[in-house]
Amino acid sequence: AIALVVKLTSSAVSMAVEYEKAQKSFESFLGSAEAADKTLSQLSRFAAEKFLPTDQVFAAGKALLAFGESADNLVPVMSRIADISAATGKNFGELSIIYGKARTAGVLYAEDINQLVEAGIPIIQEFAKQMGVSNDQVKKLASEGKISFEELQLAFFNLSKEGSQFSKLAAEQANTLPNLYQNTINKLK
């Protein structure tokens, strides 16, 4: 019992330190303590809903802010990324970085698309459907830097919208034993 109390106390202190660090970072990005508190509160709720470790969500949120995403749009964007991550098994943080880099560049290149394909995301097929071209034409457009970030936004939305293949799979994955176990562990941290 004493060991459990020590562990819980240690976890609480660790979470407080983590939150304070995140608070300072977000305050510098957002310009005020109030905006940082509001955003961190939203991200904490989001982490719990999506069964993601809070520190990973804070790091991804900070990265997306650095890439130019607005604080008001963080949760919707991260929700799409989380659903795709859960459905494919691609690391949430890594997928957030790929998305953020594409946002900053304004275009996707073959390298970006290859990373998404390697993650198990049918991005070429989605782009082909969106743009009304063949899969080979998508590859050619990507090699020429002619696929805009807006196409990626739309693709992520389409792949994760309610009723889509990835939203259903993400919901199913959330209820698997490993994810339920990991969520319990995350709450104890």
JSON list of C-alpha atoms in Angstrom, two decimals:
[
{"chain": "A", "resi": 1, "resn": "ALA", "atom": "CA", "xyz": [0.00, 0.00, 0.00]},
{"chain": "A", "resi": 2, "resn": "ILE", "atom": "CA", "xyz": [2.86, 2.36, 0.84]},
{"chain": "A", "resi": 3, "resn": "ALA", "atom": "CA", "xyz": [4.55, 1.60, -2.47]},
{"chain": "A", "resi": 4, "resn": "LEU", "atom": "CA", "xyz": [1.32, 2.41, -4.30]},
{"chain": "A", "resi": 5, "resn": "VAL", "atom": "CA", "xyz": [0.95, 5.72, -2.44]},
{"chain": "A", "resi": 6, "resn": "VAL", "atom": "CA", "xyz": [4.59, 6.58, -3.26]},
{"chain": "A", "resi": 7, "resn": "LYS", "atom": "CA", "xyz": [4.03, 5.69, -6.92]},
{"chain": "A", "resi": 8, "resn": "LEU", "atom": "CA", "xyz": [0.83, 7.75, -7.15]},
{"chain": "A", "resi": 9, "resn": "THR", "atom": "CA", "xyz": [2.49, 10.71, -5.43]},
{"chain": "A", "resi": 10, "resn": "SER", "atom": "CA", "xyz": [5.46, 10.44, -7.76]},
{"chain": "A", "resi": 11, "resn": "SER", "atom": "CA", "xyz": [3.12, 10.28, -10.75]},
{"chain": "A", "resi": 12, "resn": "ALA", "atom": "CA", "xyz": [1.21, 13.34, -9.58]},
{"chain": "A", "resi": 13, "resn": "VAL", "atom": "CA", "xyz": [4.41, 15.33, -9.12]},
{"chain": "A", "resi": 14, "resn": "SER", "atom": "CA", "xyz": [5.68, 14.19, -12.52]},
{"chain": "A", "resi": 15, "resn": "MET", "atom": "CA", "xyz": [2.41, 15.23, -14.18]},
{"chain": "A", "resi": 16, "resn": "ALA", "atom": "CA", "xyz": [2.52, 18.62, -12.46]},
{"chain": "A", "resi": 17, "resn": "VAL", "atom": "CA", "xyz": [6.08, 19.21, -13.67]},
{"chain": "A", "resi": 18, "resn": "GLU", "atom": "CA", "xyz": [5.13, 18.10, -17.19]},
{"chain": "A", "resi": 19, "resn": "TYR", "atom": "CA", "xyz": [2.12, 20.42, -17.20]},
{"chain": "A", "resi": 20, "resn": "GLU", "atom": "CA", "xyz": [4.18, 23.36, -15.92]},
{"chain": "A", "resi": 21, "resn": "LYS", "atom": "CA", "xyz": [6.77, 22.87, -18.69]},
{"chain": "A", "resi": 22, "resn": "ALA", "atom": "CA", "xyz": [4.01, 22.62, -21.28]},
{"chain": "A", "resi": 23, "resn": "GLN", "atom": "CA", "xyz": [2.35, 25.71, -19.80]},
{"chain": "A", "resi": 24, "resn": "LYS", "atom": "CA", "xyz": [5.51, 27.79, -20.34]},
{"chain": "A", "resi": 25, "resn": "SER", "atom": "CA", "xyz": [6.00, 26.49, -23.89]},
{"chain": "A", "resi": 26, "resn": "PHE", "atom": "CA", "xyz": [2.40, 27.07, -24.91]},
{"chain": "A", "resi": 27, "resn": "GLU", "atom": "CA", "xyz": [2.39, 30.48, -23.25]},
{"chain": "A", "resi": 28, "resn": "SER", "atom": "CA", "xyz": [5.30, 31.53, -25.44]},
{"chain": "A", "resi": 29, "resn": "PHE", "atom": "CA", "xyz": [3.51, 30.28, -28.57]},
{"chain": "A", "resi": 30, "resn": "LEU", "atom": "CA", "xyz": [0.10, 31.71, -27.70]},
{"chain": "A", "resi": 31, "resn": "GLY", "atom": "CA", "xyz": [1.11, 34.92, -25.97]},
{"chain": "A", "resi": 32, "resn": "SER", "atom": "CA", "xyz": [-0.76, 34.51, -22.70]},
{"chain": "A", "resi": 33, "resn": "ALA", "atom": "CA", "xyz": [-1.14, 32.20, -19.73]},
{"chain": "A", "resi": 34, "resn": "GLU", "atom": "CA", "xyz": [-4.91, 32.14, -20.22]},
{"chain": "A", "resi": 35, "resn": "ALA", "atom": "CA", "xyz": [-4.65, 30.96, -23.84]},
{"chain": "A", "resi": 36, "resn": "ALA", "atom": "CA", "xyz": [-2.07, 28.36, -22.82]},
{"chain": "A", "resi": 37, "resn": "ASP", "atom": "CA", "xyz": [-4.30, 27.06, -20.00]},
{"chain": "A", "resi": 38, "resn": "LYS", "atom": "CA", "xyz": [-7.29, 26.84, -22.32]},
{"chain": "A", "resi": 39, "resn": "THR", "atom": "CA", "xyz": [-5.33, 24.98, -24.99]},
{"chain": "A", "resi": 40, "resn": "LEU", "atom": "CA", "xyz": [-3.65, 22.61, -22.54]},
{"chain": "A", "resi": 41, "resn": "SER", "atom": "CA", "xyz": [-7.01, 21.82, -20.96]},
{"chain": "A", "resi": 42, "resn": "GLN", "atom": "CA", "xyz": [-8.45, 20.99, -24.39]},
{"chain": "A", "resi": 43, "resn": "LEU", "atom": "CA", "xyz": [-5.41, 18.86, -25.24]},
{"chain": "A", "resi": 44, "resn": "SER", "atom": "CA", "xyz": [-5.63, 17.00, -21.91]},
{"chain": "A", "resi": 45, "resn": "ARG", "atom": "CA", "xyz": [-9.28, 16.10, -22.58]},
{"chain": "A", "resi": 46, "resn": "PHE", "atom": "CA", "xyz": [-8.38, 15.11, -26.12]},
{"chain": "A", "resi": 47, "resn": "ALA", "atom": "CA", "xyz": [-5.56, 12.84, -24.88]},
{"chain": "A", "resi": 48, "resn": "ALA", "atom": "CA", "xyz": [-7.95, 11.07, -22.52]},
{"chain": "A", "resi": 49, "resn": "GLU", "atom": "CA", "xyz": [-10.61, 10.64, -25.22]},
{"chain": "A", "resi": 50, "resn": "LYS", "atom": "CA", "xyz": [-8.16, 9.23, -27.75]},
{"chain": "A", "resi": 51, "resn": "PHE", "atom": "CA", "xyz": [-6.21, 7.07, -25.28]},
{"chain": "A", "resi": 52, "resn": "LEU", "atom": "CA", "xyz": [-2.97, 8.95, -25.96]},
{"chain": "A", "resi": 53, "resn": "PRO", "atom": "CA", "xyz": [-0.27, 9.85, -23.45]},
{"chain": "A", "resi": 54, "resn": "THR", "atom": "CA", "xyz": [-0.67, 13.48, -22.45]},
{"chain": "A", "resi": 55, "resn": "ASP", "atom": "CA", "xyz": [3.02, 14.24, -22.94]},
{"chain": "A", "resi": 56, "resn": "GLN", "atom": "CA", "xyz": [2.82, 13.00, -26.56]},
{"chain": "A", "resi": 57, "resn": "VAL", "atom": "CA", "xyz": [-0.25, 15.12, -27.20]},
{"chain": "A", "resi": 58, "resn": "PHE", "atom": "CA", "xyz": [1.41, 18.19, -25.68]},
{"chain": "A", "resi": 59, "resn": "ALA", "atom": "CA", "xyz": [4.54, 17.61, -27.80]},
{"chain": "A", "resi": 60, "resn": "ALA", "atom": "CA", "xyz": [2.50, 17.15, -30.98]},
{"chain": "A", "resi": 61, "resn": "GLY", "atom": "CA", "xyz": [0.42, 20.23, -30.17]},
{"chain": "A", "resi": 62, "resn": "LYS", "atom": "CA", "xyz": [3.54, 22.29, -29.60]},
{"chain": "A", "resi": 63, "resn": "ALA", "atom": "CA", "xyz": [5.04, 21.03, -32.87]},
{"chain": "A", "resi": 64, "resn": "LEU", "atom": "CA", "xyz": [1.87, 21.82, -34.82]},
{"chain": "A", "resi": 65, "resn": "LEU", "atom": "CA", "xyz": [1.78, 25.32, -33.34]},
{"chain": "A", "resi": 66, "resn": "ALA", "atom": "CA", "xyz": [5.40, 25.77, -34.41]},
{"chain": "A", "resi": 67, "resn": "PHE", "atom": "CA", "xyz": [4.42, 24.63, -37.92]},
{"chain": "A", "resi": 68, "resn": "GLY", "atom": "CA", "xyz": [1.76, 27.37, -37.99]},
{"chain": "A", "resi": 69, "resn": "GLU", "atom": "CA", "xyz": [-1.41, 25.57, -36.94]},
{"chain": "A", "resi": 70, "resn": "SER", "atom": "CA", "xyz": [-3.82, 27.77, -34.97]},
{"chain": "A", "resi": 71, "resn": "ALA", "atom": "CA", "xyz": [-4.60, 26.90, -31.36]},
{"chain": "A", "resi": 72, "resn": "ASP", "atom": "CA", "xyz": [-8.32, 26.83, -32.17]},
{"chain": "A", "resi": 73, "resn": "ASN", "atom": "CA", "xyz": [-7.75, 24.19, -34.83]},
{"chain": "A", "resi": 74, "resn": "LEU", "atom": "CA", "xyz": [-5.36, 21.93, -32.86]},
{"chain": "A", "resi": 75, "resn": "VAL", "atom": "CA", "xyz": [-7.89, 19.45, -31.53]},
{"chain": "A", "resi": 76, "resn": "PRO", "atom": "CA", "xyz": [-9.74, 18.87, -34.83]},
{"chain": "A", "resi": 77, "resn": "VAL", "atom": "CA", "xyz": [-6.45, 18.41, -36.71]},
{"chain": "A", "resi": 78, "resn": "MET", "atom": "CA", "xyz": [-4.97, 16.20, -34.01]},
{"chain": "A", "resi": 79, "resn": "SER", "atom": "CA", "xyz": [-8.16, 14.15, -33.88]},
{"chain": "A", "resi": 80, "resn": "ARG", "atom": "CA", "xyz": [-7.83, 13.31, -37.57]},
{"chain": "A", "resi": 81, "resn": "ILE", "atom": "CA", "xyz": [-4.15, 12.48, -37.10]},
{"chain": "A", "resi": 82, "resn": "ALA", "atom": "CA", "xyz": [-4.95, 10.34, -34.03]},
{"chain": "A", "resi": 83, "resn": "ASP", "atom": "CA", "xyz": [-7.62, 8.35, -35.87]},
{"chain": "A", "resi": 84, "resn": "ILE", "atom": "CA", "xyz": [-5.27, 7.66, -38.76]},
{"chain": "A", "resi": 85, "resn": "SER", "atom": "CA", "xyz": [-2.48, 6.82, -36.32]},
{"chain": "A", "resi": 86, "resn": "ALA", "atom": "CA", "xyz": [-4.69, 4.41, -34.37]},
{"chain": "A", "resi": 87, "resn": "ALA", "atom": "CA", "xyz": [-5.93, 2.73, -37.53]},
{"chain": "A", "resi": 88, "resn": "THR", "atom": "CA", "xyz": [-2.49, 2.29, -39.10]},
{"chain": "A", "resi": 89, "resn": "GLY", "atom": "CA", "xyz": [-0.27, 1.90, -36.06]},
{"chain": "A", "resi": 90, "resn": "LYS", "atom": "CA", "xyz": [1.92, 4.83, -37.21]},
{"chain": "A", "resi": 91, "resn": "ASN", "atom": "CA", "xyz": [3.31, 6.77, -34.27]},
{"chain": "A", "resi": 92, "resn": "PHE", "atom": "CA", "xyz": [1.02, 9.72, -33.49]},
{"chain": "A", "resi": 93, "resn": "GLY", "atom": "CA", "xyz": [3.92, 12.12, -32.91]},
{"chain": "A", "resi": 94, "resn": "GLU", "atom": "CA", "xyz": [5.68, 11.15, -36.13]},
{"chain": "A", "resi": 95, "resn": "LEU", "atom": "CA", "xyz": [2.48, 11.50, -38.13]},
{"chain": "A", "resi": 96, "resn": "SER", "atom": "CA", "xyz": [1.91, 14.94, -36.58]},
{"chain": "A", "resi": 97, "resn": "ILE", "atom": "CA", "xyz": [5.41, 15.99, -37.68]},
{"chain": "A", "resi": 98, "resn": "ILE", "atom": "CA", "xyz": [4.85, 14.78, -41.24]},
{"chain": "A", "resi": 99, "resn": "TYR", "atom": "CA", "xyz": [1.58, 16.74, -41.34]},
{"chain": "A", "resi": 100, "resn": "GLY", "atom": "CA", "xyz": [3.19, 19.84, -39.83]},
{"chain": "A", "resi": 101, "resn": "LYS", "atom": "CA", "xyz": [6.15, 19.81, -42.23]},
{"chain": "A", "resi": 102, "resn": "ALA", "atom": "CA", "xyz": [3.78, 19.54, -45.18]},
{"chain": "A", "resi": 103, "resn": "ARG", "atom": "CA", "xyz": [1.79, 22.44, -43.75]},
{"chain": "A", "resi": 104, "resn": "THR", "atom": "CA", "xyz": [4.88, 24.61, -43.57]},
{"chain": "A", "resi": 105, "resn": "ALA", "atom": "CA", "xyz": [6.10, 23.63, -47.04]},
{"chain": "A", "resi": 106, "resn": "GLY", "atom": "CA", "xyz": [2.65, 24.15, -48.53]},
{"chain": "A", "resi": 107, "resn": "VAL", "atom": "CA", "xyz": [3.17, 21.16, -50.81]},
{"chain": "A", "resi": 108, "resn": "LEU", "atom": "CA", "xyz": [3.83, 17.45, -50.58]},
{"chain": "A", "resi": 109, "resn": "TYR", "atom": "CA", "xyz": [6.69, 15.79, -52.32]},
{"chain": "A", "resi": 110, "resn": "ALA", "atom": "CA", "xyz": [7.30, 12.15, -53.20]},
{"chain": "A", "resi": 111, "resn": "GLU", "atom": "CA", "xyz": [9.25, 11.69, -49.93]},
{"chain": "A", "resi": 112, "resn": "ASP", "atom": "CA", "xyz": [6.26, 12.88, -47.86]},
{"chain": "A", "resi": 113, "resn": "ILE", "atom": "CA", "xyz": [3.89, 10.62, -49.74]},
{"chain": "A", "resi": 114, "resn": "ASN", "atom": "CA", "xyz": [6.25, 7.67, -49.37]},
{"chain": "A", "resi": 115, "resn": "GLN", "atom": "CA", "xyz": [6.30, 8.17, -45.59]},
{"chain": "A", "resi": 116, "resn": "LEU", "atom": "CA", "xyz": [2.51, 8.17, -45.50]},
{"chain": "A", "resi": 117, "resn": "VAL", "atom": "CA", "xyz": [2.27, 5.08, -47.72]},
{"chain": "A", "resi": 118, "resn": "GLU", "atom": "CA", "xyz": [4.87, 3.28, -45.57]},
{"chain": "A", "resi": 119, "resn": "ALA", "atom": "CA", "xyz": [2.67, 4.07, -42.58]},
{"chain": "A", "resi": 120, "resn": "GLY", "atom": "CA", "xyz": [-0.18, 2.16, -44.22]},
{"chain": "A", "resi": 121, "resn": "ILE", "atom": "CA", "xyz": [-2.17, 5.21, -45.28]},
{"chain": "A", "resi": 122, "resn": "PRO", "atom": "CA", "xyz": [-3.75, 4.83, -48.74]},
{"chain": "A", "resi": 123, "resn": "ILE", "atom": "CA", "xyz": [-2.84, 8.42, -49.53]},
{"chain": "A", "resi": 124, "resn": "ILE", "atom": "CA", "xyz": [-2.07, 7.90, -53.23]},
{"chain": "A", "resi": 125, "resn": "GLN", "atom": "CA", "xyz": [-5.50, 6.39, -53.82]},
{"chain": "A", "resi": 126, "resn": "GLU", "atom": "CA", "xyz": [-7.15, 9.18, -51.81]},
{"chain": "A", "resi": 127, "resn": "PHE", "atom": "CA", "xyz": [-5.31, 11.88, -53.77]},
{"chain": "A", "resi": 128, "resn": "ALA", "atom": "CA", "xyz": [-6.22, 10.15, -57.05]},
{"chain": "A", "resi": 129, "resn": "LYS", "atom": "CA", "xyz": [-9.88, 10.11, -56.04]},
{"chain": "A", "resi": 130, "resn": "GLN", "atom": "CA", "xyz": [-9.82, 13.75, -54.88]},
{"chain": "A", "resi": 131, "resn": "MET", "atom": "CA", "xyz": [-7.96, 15.06, -57.91]},
{"chain": "A", "resi": 132, "resn": "GLY", "atom": "CA", "xyz": [-9.65, 12.85, -60.51]},
{"chain": "A", "resi": 133, "resn": "VAL", "atom": "CA", "xyz": [-6.36, 11.41, -61.76]},
{"chain": "A", "resi": 134, "resn": "SER", "atom": "CA", "xyz": [-4.66, 8.00, -61.79]},
{"chain": "A", "resi": 135, "resn": "ASN", "atom": "CA", "xyz": [-2.34, 6.71, -59.06]},
{"chain": "A", "resi": 136, "resn": "ASP", "atom": "CA", "xyz": [0.61, 7.11, -61.45]},
{"chain": "A", "resi": 137, "resn": "GLN", "atom": "CA", "xyz": [-0.35, 10.72, -62.11]},
{"chain": "A", "resi": 138, "resn": "VAL", "atom": "CA", "xyz": [-0.40, 11.35, -58.34]},
{"chain": "A", "resi": 139, "resn": "LYS", "atom": "CA", "xyz": [3.16, 10.05, -58.12]},
{"chain": "A", "resi": 140, "resn": "LYS", "atom": "CA", "xyz": [4.22, 12.28, -61.02]},
{"chain": "A", "resi": 141, "resn": "LEU", "atom": "CA", "xyz": [2.54, 15.33, -59.49]},
{"chain": "A", "resi": 142, "resn": "ALA", "atom": "CA", "xyz": [4.25, 14.59, -56.17]},
{"chain": "A", "resi": 143, "resn": "SER", "atom": "CA", "xyz": [7.67, 14.31, -57.83]},
{"chain": "A", "resi": 144, "resn": "GLU", "atom": "CA", "xyz": [7.03, 17.74, -59.34]},
{"chain": "A", "resi": 145, "resn": "GLY", "atom": "CA", "xyz": [5.86, 19.25, -56.03]},
{"chain": "A", "resi": 146, "resn": "LYS", "atom": "CA", "xyz": [2.36, 19.87, -57.37]},
{"chain": "A", "resi": 147, "resn": "ILE", "atom": "CA", "xyz": [0.27, 18.40, -54.57]},
{"chain": "A", "resi": 148, "resn": "SER", "atom": "CA", "xyz": [-0.80, 21.11, -52.19]},
{"chain": "A", "resi": 149, "resn": "PHE", "atom": "CA", "xyz": [-1.07, 20.90, -48.45]},
{"chain": "A", "resi": 150, "resn": "GLU", "atom": "CA", "xyz": [-4.80, 21.56, -48.86]},
{"chain": "A", "resi": 151, "resn": "GLU", "atom": "CA", "xyz": [-5.05, 18.22, -50.66]},
{"chain": "A", "resi": 152, "resn": "LEU", "atom": "CA", "xyz": [-3.45, 16.55, -47.63]},
{"chain": "A", "resi": 153, "resn": "GLN", "atom": "CA", "xyz": [-5.89, 18.29, -45.29]},
{"chain": "A", "resi": 154, "resn": "LEU", "atom": "CA", "xyz": [-8.80, 17.07, -47.37]},
{"chain": "A", "resi": 155, "resn": "ALA", "atom": "CA", "xyz": [-7.34, 13.55, -47.58]},
{"chain": "A", "resi": 156, "resn": "PHE", "atom": "CA", "xyz": [-6.90, 13.35, -43.79]},
{"chain": "A", "resi": 157, "resn": "PHE", "atom": "CA", "xyz": [-10.44, 14.65, -43.34]},
{"chain": "A", "resi": 158, "resn": "ASN", "atom": "CA", "xyz": [-11.88, 12.12, -45.81]},
{"chain": "A", "resi": 159, "resn": "LEU", "atom": "CA", "xyz": [-9.92, 9.22, -44.32]},
{"chain": "A", "resi": 160, "resn": "SER", "atom": "CA", "xyz": [-10.98, 10.03, -40.76]},
{"chain": "A", "resi": 161, "resn": "LYS", "atom": "CA", "xyz": [-14.46, 11.53, -41.06]},
{"chain": "A", "resi": 162, "resn": "GLU", "atom": "CA", "xyz": [-17.32, 9.83, -39.28]},
{"chain": "A", "resi": 163, "resn": "GLY", "atom": "CA", "xyz": [-18.20, 6.56, -40.93]},
{"chain": "A", "resi": 164, "resn": "SER", "atom": "CA", "xyz": [-14.92, 6.32, -42.84]},
{"chain": "A", "resi": 165, "resn": "GLN", "atom": "CA", "xyz": [-12.68, 3.27, -42.84]},
{"chain": "A", "resi": 166, "resn": "PHE", "atom": "CA", "xyz": [-10.15, 4.83, -40.46]},
{"chain": "A", "resi": 167, "resn": "SER", "atom": "CA", "xyz": [-12.63, 6.32, -37.99]},
{"chain": "A", "resi": 168, "resn": "LYS", "atom": "CA", "xyz": [-14.29, 2.92, -37.59]},
{"chain": "A", "resi": 169, "resn": "LEU", "atom": "CA", "xyz": [-10.95, 1.16, -37.20]},
{"chain": "A", "resi": 170, "resn": "ALA", "atom": "CA", "xyz": [-9.70, 3.76, -34.70]},
{"chain": "A", "resi": 171, "resn": "ALA", "atom": "CA", "xyz": [-12.84, 3.25, -32.60]},
{"chain": "A", "resi": 172, "resn": "GLU", "atom": "CA", "xyz": [-12.38, -0.52, -32.71]},
{"chain": "A", "resi": 173, "resn": "GLN", "atom": "CA", "xyz": [-8.67, -0.21, -31.83]},
{"chain": "A", "resi": 174, "resn": "ALA", "atom": "CA", "xyz": [-9.51, 1.96, -28.81]},
{"chain": "A", "resi": 175, "resn": "ASN", "atom": "CA", "xyz": [-11.43, -0.92, -27.28]},
{"chain": "A", "resi": 176, "resn": "THR", "atom": "CA", "xyz": [-8.74, -3.56, -27.69]},
{"chain": "A", "resi": 177, "resn": "LEU", "atom": "CA", "xyz": [-7.07, -4.97, -24.59]},
{"chain": "A", "resi": 178, "resn": "PRO", "atom": "CA", "xyz": [-3.64, -3.41, -25.31]},
{"chain": "A", "resi": 179, "resn": "ASN", "atom": "CA", "xyz": [-5.14, 0.07, -25.75]},
{"chain": "A", "resi": 180, "resn": "LEU", "atom": "CA", "xyz": [-7.32, -0.24, -22.66]},
{"chain": "A", "resi": 181, "resn": "TYR", "atom": "CA", "xyz": [-4.23, -1.37, -20.72]},
{"chain": "A", "resi": 182, "resn": "GLN", "atom": "CA", "xyz": [-2.12, 1.50, -22.12]},
{"chain": "A", "resi": 183, "resn": "ASN", "atom": "CA", "xyz": [-4.82, 4.03, -21.21]},
{"chain": "A", "resi": 184, "resn": "THR", "atom": "CA", "xyz": [-4.82, 2.73, -17.64]},
{"chain": "A", "resi": 185, "resn": "ILE", "atom": "CA", "xyz": [-1.01, 3.04, -17.52]},
{"chain": "A", "resi": 186, "resn": "ASN", "atom": "CA", "xyz": [-1.19, 6.57, -18.97]},
{"chain": "A", "resi": 187, "resn": "LYS", "atom": "CA", "xyz": [-3.63, 7.61, -16.25]},
{"chain": "A", "resi": 188, "resn": "LEU", "atom": "CA", "xyz": [-1.25, 6.33, -13.58]},
{"chain": "A", "resi": 189, "resn": "LYS", "atom": "CA", "xyz": [1.70, 8.28, -14.98]}
]
